[in-house]
Tab-separated table of C-alpha atoms in Angstrom:
chain	number	residue	atom	x	y	z
A	1	MET	CA	-162.416	-10.058	51.218
A	2	TRP	CA	-161.477	-9.648	47.696
A	3	PHE	CA	-159.743	-6.107	49.003
A	4	ASP	CA	-157.578	-7.512	50.973
A	5	ASP	CA	-156.863	-10.226	49.252
A	6	ILE	CA	-155.657	-8.344	46.066
A	7	ALA	CA	-153.923	-6.060	48.814
A	8	GLU	CA	-151.620	-8.911	50.089
A	9	CYS	CA	-150.969	-10.478	46.502
A	10	VAL	CA	-149.252	-6.647	45.440
A	11	GLU	CA	-147.544	-6.942	49.099
A	12	ARG	CA	-145.533	-10.701	48.190
A	13	ILE	CA	-144.303	-8.728	45.338
A	14	ASN	CA	-140.796	-8.328	45.813
A	15	LYS	CA	-140.612	-5.036	44.105
A	16	ASP	CA	-141.317	-1.495	44.146
A	17	VAL	CA	-142.943	-1.394	40.700
A	18	PHE	CA	-144.908	-3.777	39.202
A	19	THR	CA	-146.930	-5.003	36.130
A	20	LEU	CA	-150.136	-7.029	35.625
A	21	GLU	CA	-148.698	-10.100	34.556
A	22	ASP	CA	-146.870	-9.980	38.019
A	23	ILE	CA	-150.291	-9.573	39.889
A	24	TYR	CA	-151.860	-11.987	36.948
A	25	ALA	CA	-149.362	-14.485	38.515
A	26	PHE	CA	-152.076	-15.090	41.634
A	27	GLU	CA	-154.077	-15.504	39.363
A	28	ASP	CA	-154.739	-19.965	40.340
A	29	GLU	CA	-154.145	-18.869	43.808
A	30	LEU	CA	-157.400	-17.003	43.689
A	31	SER	CA	-159.336	-19.019	41.376
A	32	VAL	CA	-159.299	-21.979	44.245
A	33	LYS	CA	-160.063	-19.413	46.642
A	34	TYR	CA	-163.050	-17.732	44.430
A	35	PRO	CA	-163.736	-20.732	42.662
A	36	ASP	CA	-167.264	-18.905	41.429
A	37	ASN	CA	-165.652	-16.581	39.753
A	38	LYS	CA	-165.075	-16.685	36.250
A	39	HIS	CA	-163.066	-13.561	35.563
A	40	ILE	CA	-160.367	-13.649	37.894
A	41	GLU	CA	-158.452	-11.119	35.392
A	42	ALA	CA	-160.908	-8.773	35.887
A	43	LYS	CA	-161.657	-8.513	39.281
A	44	ILE	CA	-157.718	-8.458	39.820
A	45	ARG	CA	-157.849	-5.274	37.354
A	46	GLN	CA	-160.865	-3.423	39.694
A	47	GLN	CA	-159.538	-4.329	42.475
A	48	LEU	CA	-156.168	-2.690	41.563
A	49	GLN	CA	-158.338	0.197	40.130
A	50	VAL	CA	-159.502	-0.082	44.462
A	51	LEU	CA	-156.068	-0.056	45.520
A	52	ARG	CA	-155.304	3.257	43.544
A	53	ASP	CA	-158.245	5.431	44.730
A	54	ARG	CA	-157.432	4.848	48.155
A	55	GLY	CA	-153.873	5.791	48.032
A	56	TYR	CA	-151.660	2.484	48.744
A	57	ILE	CA	-150.737	1.988	44.221
A	58	ALA	CA	-150.103	4.503	41.724
A	59	PHE	CA	-150.922	3.422	38.344
A	60	LEU	CA	-148.121	4.588	35.968
A	61	GLY	CA	-149.512	3.293	32.386
A	62	GLY	CA	-148.933	0.568	30.447
A	63	GLY	CA	-149.649	-2.077	32.487
A	64	GLN	CA	-147.235	-0.643	35.709
A	65	TYR	CA	-148.314	0.047	39.196
A	66	LYS	CA	-145.867	1.044	41.812
A	67	LYS	CA	-146.645	0.507	45.636
A	68	LEU	CA	-147.311	4.146	47.968
A	69	ARG	CA	-147.067	1.999	51.304
């Protein structure tokens, strides 16, 4: 499930404040898991919004996010 996969990717980033580029580093891995999805980066951004809305991360602006949990 996308939510769980992106949450796991966020946890694997070894810093509390991270960028879109940091999370995009998992694009190849996710494209293997979801070969029919041709818009991986858009899906990542969508799921980051879901993580934000659920209180897992905060959007700081300028493509930066902060882990809250």
